[in-house]
Short mmCIF file of C-alpha atoms in Angstrom, two decimals:
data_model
loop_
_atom_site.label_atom_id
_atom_site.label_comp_id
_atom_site.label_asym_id
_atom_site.label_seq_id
_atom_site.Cartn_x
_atom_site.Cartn_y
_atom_site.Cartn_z
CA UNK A 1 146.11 28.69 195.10
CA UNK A 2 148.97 31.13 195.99
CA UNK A 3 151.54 28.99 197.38
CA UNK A 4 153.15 25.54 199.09
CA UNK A 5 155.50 26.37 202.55
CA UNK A 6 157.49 23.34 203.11
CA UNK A 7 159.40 23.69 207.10
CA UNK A 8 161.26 21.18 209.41
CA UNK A 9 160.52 20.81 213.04
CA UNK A 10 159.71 18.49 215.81
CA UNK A 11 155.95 17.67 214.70
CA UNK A 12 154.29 16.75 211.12
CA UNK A 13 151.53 19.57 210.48
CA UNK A 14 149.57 20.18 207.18
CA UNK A 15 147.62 23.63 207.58
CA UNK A 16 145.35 24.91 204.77
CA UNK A 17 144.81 28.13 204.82
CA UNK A 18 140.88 29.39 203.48
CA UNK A 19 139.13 32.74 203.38
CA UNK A 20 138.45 34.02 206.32
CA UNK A 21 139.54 30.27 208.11
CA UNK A 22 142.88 28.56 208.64
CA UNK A 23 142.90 24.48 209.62
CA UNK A 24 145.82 22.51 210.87
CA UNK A 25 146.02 18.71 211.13
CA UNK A 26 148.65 16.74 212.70
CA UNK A 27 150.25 13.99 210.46
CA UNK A 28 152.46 11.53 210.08
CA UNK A 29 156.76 12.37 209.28
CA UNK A 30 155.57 9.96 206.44
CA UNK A 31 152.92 11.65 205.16
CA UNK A 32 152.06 11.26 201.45
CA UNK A 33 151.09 13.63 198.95
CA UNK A 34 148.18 11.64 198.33
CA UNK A 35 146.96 11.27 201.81
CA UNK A 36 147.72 15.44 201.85
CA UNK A 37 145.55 15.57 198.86
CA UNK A 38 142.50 13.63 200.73
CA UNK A 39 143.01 15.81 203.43
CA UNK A 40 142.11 18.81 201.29
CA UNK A 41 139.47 17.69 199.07
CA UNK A 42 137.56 16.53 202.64
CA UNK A 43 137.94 20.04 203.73
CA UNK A 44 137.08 21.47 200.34
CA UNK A 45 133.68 20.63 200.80
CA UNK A 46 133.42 22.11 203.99
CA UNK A 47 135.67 25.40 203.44
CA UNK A 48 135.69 26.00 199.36
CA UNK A 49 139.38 26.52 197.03
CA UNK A 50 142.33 27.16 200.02
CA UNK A 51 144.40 30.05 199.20
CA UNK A 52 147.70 28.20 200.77
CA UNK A 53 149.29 25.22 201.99
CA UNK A 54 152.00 25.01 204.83
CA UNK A 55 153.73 21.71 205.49
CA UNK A 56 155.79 21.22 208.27
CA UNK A 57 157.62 18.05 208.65
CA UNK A 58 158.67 16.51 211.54
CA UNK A 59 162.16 14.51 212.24
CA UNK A 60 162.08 11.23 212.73
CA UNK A 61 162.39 9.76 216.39
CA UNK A 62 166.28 8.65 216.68
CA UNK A 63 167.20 5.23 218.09
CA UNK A 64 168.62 5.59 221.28
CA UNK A 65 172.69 4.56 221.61
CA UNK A 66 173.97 1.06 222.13
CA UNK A 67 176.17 0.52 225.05
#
């Protein structure tokens, strides 16, 4: 495996890059590195070793003002 990407923006994305195949989930701003490690060995099966991780992380929702 070549390398982790870790970015900020407005949606929580794990993509695993493959050979010849790229797959993106949407998850959670909480997202563990557990639950990111289930992801891949699910897909493992399916697409062999990935060559790269991206994570993108999401911001949280902020509570709206009080008036």
């Amino acid at each position: 495996m070549q390398a982790i990407h870790a970015n900020r923006t407005e949606e929580s994305r794990l993509r695993f890059v493959f050979d010849g195949s790229v797959v993106s989930l949407n998850r959670a701003v909480d997202v563990t590195v557990w639950e990111i490690v289930e992801a891949m060995d699910d897909l493992r099966e399916r697409y062999g070793e990935p060559v790269a991780i991206d994570v993108t992380f999401g911001s949280r929702p902020r509570p709206l003002p009080r008036s």
